Amino acid sequence: AQPIHWNYKTADLDDFLKDKEEVAFLDPSRNPFYCIQTGKHSCYGDQSRTILKSLVEFEGVNVGQLKESISVAFGPYSEYENEVNATYKDKSDVVKKVYPIKSSWRHNSIKSFLQKYKDGDQITGIEDNQMDCVVNVVCVVALYAGRPEMLDRVEEVITVTQNSDINLAVAFTAARLLEYFILHGKTPGVEALNAVLKEMVNPQRSHPQDLDRAMVGHMKKVIDEIETDHITAARKFNIT
């Protein structure tokens, strides 16, 4: 739903949308930072598609080729090249004369990756505690679900662009939950969550993280809000 992507003034957005029946493909876009054709992927969708394409072409995770694919998809000869967005801009510093830019938006981890890859750095991921990591696990888990190396492959893909303890803890939690649904079919959400949380406190679990207990605590708070409507619950967790 990129037409309403990154609207942080939620009261204004609520007022604008109150009489709208269709919001996912709103036209014209209300995105305050970038404006592209409604229905096109956001930067996160394009990154996920790039990962999927690499998995198919190379029959699994191939980190070197994935880095090259991301460089091509988001690099200087891609539709993402834009002078205004070539260096990191804090989205709180929106200047009406400049934004929204009339092209796709490079997010922070991709900008940093491109520079590190160009410089020949072996470690191209940065400490970027954003939710890209959850989106980027989806096709990896779909391919490796039920296989012992699943979390190894998730880590390889995530750390190409994001490399922090929080990124990995969140990505592994999301991967475990998605894998549970893939392997067990239609399952009530709370049942799946509880099964994953039980696994995450198992001393014998694979890929233990220092932040696993914190993740378990946060997920239990989510379960406690199961009867709360989505928007209200999201705002309780500072998700806008």
Short mmCIF file of C-alpha atoms in Angstrom, two decimals:
data_model
loop_
_atom_site.label_atom_id
_atom_site.label_comp_id
_atom_site.label_asym_id
_atom_site.label_seq_id
_atom_site.Cartn_x
_atom_site.Cartn_y
_atom_site.Cartn_z
CA ALA A 1 0.00 0.00 0.00
CA GLN A 2 2.69 2.51 -0.96
CA PRO A 3 0.22 5.39 -1.66
CA ILE A 4 -0.14 5.85 2.12
CA HIS A 5 3.36 4.65 3.02
CA TRP A 6 5.25 6.64 5.69
CA ASN A 7 2.42 8.89 6.80
CA TYR A 8 3.43 9.72 10.36
CA LYS A 9 0.80 12.38 11.02
CA THR A 10 -1.77 9.71 11.76
CA ALA A 11 -4.55 12.09 12.80
CA ASP A 12 -4.36 13.85 9.42
CA LEU A 13 -4.30 10.52 7.62
CA ASP A 14 -7.28 9.22 9.60
CA ASP A 15 -9.24 12.32 8.67
CA PHE A 16 -8.35 11.98 4.99
CA LEU A 17 -9.25 8.29 4.83
CA LYS A 18 -12.44 8.35 6.89
CA ASP A 19 -14.75 8.40 3.85
CA LYS A 20 -12.59 6.29 1.55
CA GLU A 21 -13.70 2.77 0.66
CA GLU A 22 -10.44 1.89 -1.13
CA VAL A 23 -7.13 2.76 0.52
CA ALA A 24 -4.64 0.11 -0.63
CA PHE A 25 -4.51 1.50 -4.18
CA LEU A 26 -5.31 5.11 -3.44
CA ASP A 27 -4.76 7.41 -6.40
CA PRO A 28 -3.23 9.96 -6.34
CA SER A 29 -0.63 8.92 -3.80
CA ARG A 30 -0.60 10.51 -0.35
CA ASN A 31 2.97 9.37 0.30
CA PRO A 32 4.87 12.46 1.51
CA PHE A 33 8.34 11.22 0.52
CA TYR A 34 8.14 9.57 -2.90
CA CYS A 35 5.55 9.31 -5.63
CA ILE A 36 5.46 6.36 -8.03
CA GLN A 37 2.71 4.72 -10.04
CA THR A 38 0.06 3.24 -7.78
CA GLY A 39 0.44 -0.53 -7.67
CA LYS A 40 4.21 -0.58 -8.10
CA HIS A 41 6.35 -2.11 -5.39
CA SER A 42 7.78 -0.03 -2.61
CA CYS A 43 11.52 -0.35 -1.98
CA TYR A 44 10.79 -3.23 0.41
CA GLY A 45 8.75 -5.09 -2.17
CA ASP A 46 11.49 -4.68 -4.76
CA GLN A 47 14.11 -5.96 -2.34
CA SER A 48 12.00 -9.00 -1.50
CA ARG A 49 11.44 -9.68 -5.21
CA THR A 50 15.20 -9.41 -5.82
CA ILE A 51 15.84 -11.99 -3.11
CA LEU A 52 13.20 -14.32 -4.57
CA LYS A 53 14.63 -14.01 -8.07
CA SER A 54 18.12 -14.80 -6.78
CA LEU A 55 16.86 -17.87 -4.90
CA VAL A 56 15.23 -19.18 -8.07
CA GLU A 57 18.09 -18.42 -10.44
CA PHE A 58 20.78 -19.92 -8.20
CA GLU A 59 18.63 -22.68 -6.65
CA GLY A 60 19.10 -21.41 -3.12
CA VAL A 61 21.01 -18.76 -1.22
CA ASN A 62 24.14 -17.58 -3.00
CA VAL A 63 25.36 -14.57 -1.03
CA GLY A 64 27.79 -13.29 -3.66
CA GLN A 65 25.22 -13.40 -6.42
CA LEU A 66 22.54 -11.91 -4.16
CA LYS A 67 24.77 -8.93 -3.45
CA GLU A 68 25.33 -8.41 -7.16
CA SER A 69 21.58 -8.69 -7.82
CA ILE A 70 20.77 -6.07 -5.18
CA SER A 71 23.47 -3.80 -6.60
CA VAL A 72 21.90 -4.04 -10.05
CA ALA A 73 18.32 -3.63 -8.81
CA PHE A 74 19.02 -0.54 -6.69
CA GLY A 75 22.27 0.83 -8.11
CA PRO A 76 23.13 3.92 -10.17
CA TYR A 77 21.65 2.52 -13.39
CA SER A 78 18.33 1.55 -11.81
CA GLU A 79 15.08 3.46 -11.48
CA TYR A 80 16.15 4.20 -7.91
CA GLU A 81 18.85 6.64 -8.95
CA ASN A 82 17.75 10.12 -7.92
CA GLU A 83 19.96 13.02 -6.91
CA VAL A 84 17.75 14.04 -4.00
CA ASN A 85 17.67 10.52 -2.58
CA ALA A 86 21.27 9.55 -3.35
CA THR A 87 22.37 10.17 0.23
CA TYR A 88 20.48 9.43 3.41
CA LYS A 89 17.80 11.94 4.28
CA ASP A 90 16.07 11.85 7.64
CA LYS A 91 12.38 11.62 6.82
CA SER A 92 11.62 14.16 9.56
CA ASP A 93 13.46 16.77 7.46
CA VAL A 94 10.92 16.83 4.67
CA VAL A 95 11.18 19.94 2.53
CA LYS A 96 7.99 20.60 0.60
CA LYS A 97 9.92 21.95 -2.38
CA VAL A 98 11.81 18.67 -2.73
CA TYR A 99 9.45 15.95 -1.50
CA PRO A 100 7.82 13.82 -2.61
CA ILE A 101 10.48 12.85 -5.12
CA LYS A 102 9.11 11.60 -8.42
CA SER A 103 10.87 8.26 -8.31
CA SER A 104 11.36 5.21 -6.12
CA TRP A 105 12.91 5.67 -2.68
CA ARG A 106 16.11 3.94 -1.57
CA HIS A 107 15.88 3.00 2.10
CA ASN A 108 18.81 3.42 4.47
CA SER A 109 20.16 -0.13 4.55
CA ILE A 110 20.21 -0.27 0.75
CA LYS A 111 22.04 3.06 0.47
CA SER A 112 24.69 1.85 2.90
CA PHE A 113 24.91 -1.54 1.19
CA LEU A 114 25.55 0.05 -2.21
CA GLN A 115 28.45 2.10 -0.86
CA LYS A 116 29.99 -0.82 1.02
CA TYR A 117 29.60 -3.13 -1.97
CA LYS A 118 31.19 -0.55 -4.25
CA ASP A 119 34.09 -0.20 -1.79
CA GLY A 120 34.63 -3.96 -1.77
CA ASP A 121 33.73 -4.47 1.90
CA GLN A 122 33.11 -8.09 2.86
CA ILE A 123 30.61 -7.08 5.55
CA THR A 124 27.93 -5.09 3.76
CA GLY A 125 25.16 -5.09 6.38
CA ILE A 126 24.75 -2.25 8.85
CA GLU A 127 23.10 -1.82 12.22
CA ASP A 128 19.71 -0.78 10.93
CA ASN A 129 16.97 -1.77 13.33
CA GLN A 130 14.12 -1.60 10.84
CA MET A 131 11.47 -4.12 9.84
CA ASP A 132 12.98 -4.84 6.42
CA CYS A 133 14.36 -7.98 8.04
CA VAL A 134 10.87 -9.45 8.47
CA VAL A 135 9.88 -8.88 4.84
CA ASN A 136 13.16 -10.32 3.61
CA VAL A 137 12.78 -13.68 5.37
CA VAL A 138 9.54 -14.66 3.63
CA CYS A 139 10.79 -16.29 0.44
CA VAL A 140 13.83 -17.76 2.23
CA VAL A 141 11.60 -19.52 4.76
CA ALA A 142 9.25 -20.65 1.99
CA LEU A 143 12.17 -22.44 0.33
CA TYR A 144 13.91 -23.84 3.42
CA ALA A 145 11.01 -24.53 5.83
CA GLY A 146 11.48 -27.82 7.65
CA ARG A 147 15.16 -28.04 6.80
CA PRO A 148 17.80 -27.78 9.55
CA GLU A 149 19.71 -25.05 7.70
CA MET A 150 16.69 -22.72 7.46
CA LEU A 151 17.91 -20.18 10.02
CA ASP A 152 21.44 -20.32 8.61
CA ARG A 153 20.09 -19.24 5.23
CA VAL A 154 17.91 -16.55 6.83
CA GLU A 155 20.96 -15.12 8.59
CA GLU A 156 22.98 -15.08 5.37
CA VAL A 157 20.29 -13.15 3.52
CA ILE A 158 19.43 -10.68 6.29
CA THR A 159 23.02 -9.72 7.04
CA VAL A 160 23.67 -8.73 3.44
CA THR A 161 21.99 -5.41 4.26
CA GLN A 162 21.15 -5.45 7.99
CA ASN A 163 23.50 -6.77 10.62
CA SER A 164 22.64 -6.25 14.27
CA ASP A 165 21.51 -8.33 17.22
CA ILE A 166 18.02 -6.85 16.99
CA ASN A 167 17.75 -7.54 13.26
CA LEU A 168 18.64 -11.19 13.74
CA ALA A 169 16.44 -11.73 16.79
CA VAL A 170 13.42 -10.24 15.02
CA ALA A 171 14.16 -12.03 11.74
CA PHE A 172 14.57 -15.41 13.45
CA THR A 173 11.32 -14.95 15.39
CA ALA A 174 9.44 -14.09 12.20
CA ALA A 175 11.09 -16.99 10.36
CA ARG A 176 10.14 -19.49 13.06
CA LEU A 177 6.54 -18.31 13.04
CA LEU A 178 6.22 -18.42 9.26
CA GLU A 179 7.83 -21.85 9.17
CA TYR A 180 5.30 -23.10 11.72
CA PHE A 181 2.40 -22.06 9.49
CA ILE A 182 4.03 -23.59 6.41
CA LEU A 183 4.61 -26.93 8.13
CA HIS A 184 1.34 -27.14 10.06
CA GLY A 185 -1.11 -25.59 7.65
CA LYS A 186 -4.10 -23.59 8.81
CA THR A 187 -3.53 -22.98 12.51
CA PRO A 188 -5.02 -20.46 14.95
CA GLY A 189 -2.58 -17.58 15.33
CA VAL A 190 -2.29 -17.80 19.10
CA GLU A 191 -1.57 -21.53 18.91
CA ALA A 192 1.22 -20.89 16.43
CA LEU A 193 2.64 -18.04 18.49
CA ASN A 194 2.63 -20.09 21.68
CA ALA A 195 4.38 -22.97 19.93
CA VAL A 196 7.10 -20.64 18.65
CA LEU A 197 7.50 -18.94 22.03
CA LYS A 198 7.89 -22.34 23.67
CA GLU A 199 10.63 -23.19 21.19
CA MET A 200 12.39 -19.88 21.84
CA VAL A 201 12.88 -20.63 25.54
CA ASN A 202 14.09 -24.17 24.88
CA PRO A 203 17.77 -24.32 25.92
CA GLN A 204 18.41 -26.75 23.05
CA ARG A 205 16.95 -24.47 20.34
CA SER A 206 18.96 -23.69 17.25
CA HIS A 207 20.50 -20.25 16.80
CA PRO A 208 19.86 -18.92 20.32
CA GLN A 209 20.00 -15.13 20.56
CA ASP A 210 20.63 -12.95 23.60
CA LEU A 211 17.43 -11.08 22.78
CA ASP A 212 15.19 -14.16 22.51
CA ARG A 213 13.67 -13.65 25.95
CA ALA A 214 12.95 -10.02 25.14
CA MET A 215 11.24 -11.14 21.93
CA VAL A 216 9.16 -13.65 23.89
CA GLY A 217 8.10 -10.89 26.27
CA HIS A 218 7.06 -8.61 23.43
CA MET A 219 5.13 -11.36 21.66
CA LYS A 220 3.24 -12.17 24.87
CA LYS A 221 2.16 -8.53 25.01
CA VAL A 222 0.87 -8.90 21.46
CA ILE A 223 -1.14 -11.97 22.49
CA ASP A 224 -2.62 -9.96 25.37
CA GLU A 225 -4.04 -7.51 22.79
CA ILE A 226 -5.76 -10.18 20.71
CA GLU A 227 -9.20 -8.68 21.33
CA THR A 228 -8.01 -5.15 20.50
CA ASP A 229 -8.63 -3.79 17.00
CA HIS A 230 -5.56 -3.70 14.78
CA ILE A 231 -5.00 0.07 14.58
CA THR A 232 -5.43 0.62 18.32
CA ALA A 233 -3.11 -2.27 19.14
CA ALA A 234 -0.49 -1.12 16.64
CA ARG A 235 -0.41 2.35 18.14
CA LYS A 236 0.04 0.89 21.61
CA PHE A 237 3.27 -0.58 20.27
CA ASN A 238 4.24 2.70 18.56
CA ILE A 239 3.60 1.25 15.10
CA THR A 240 2.30 3.88 12.69
#
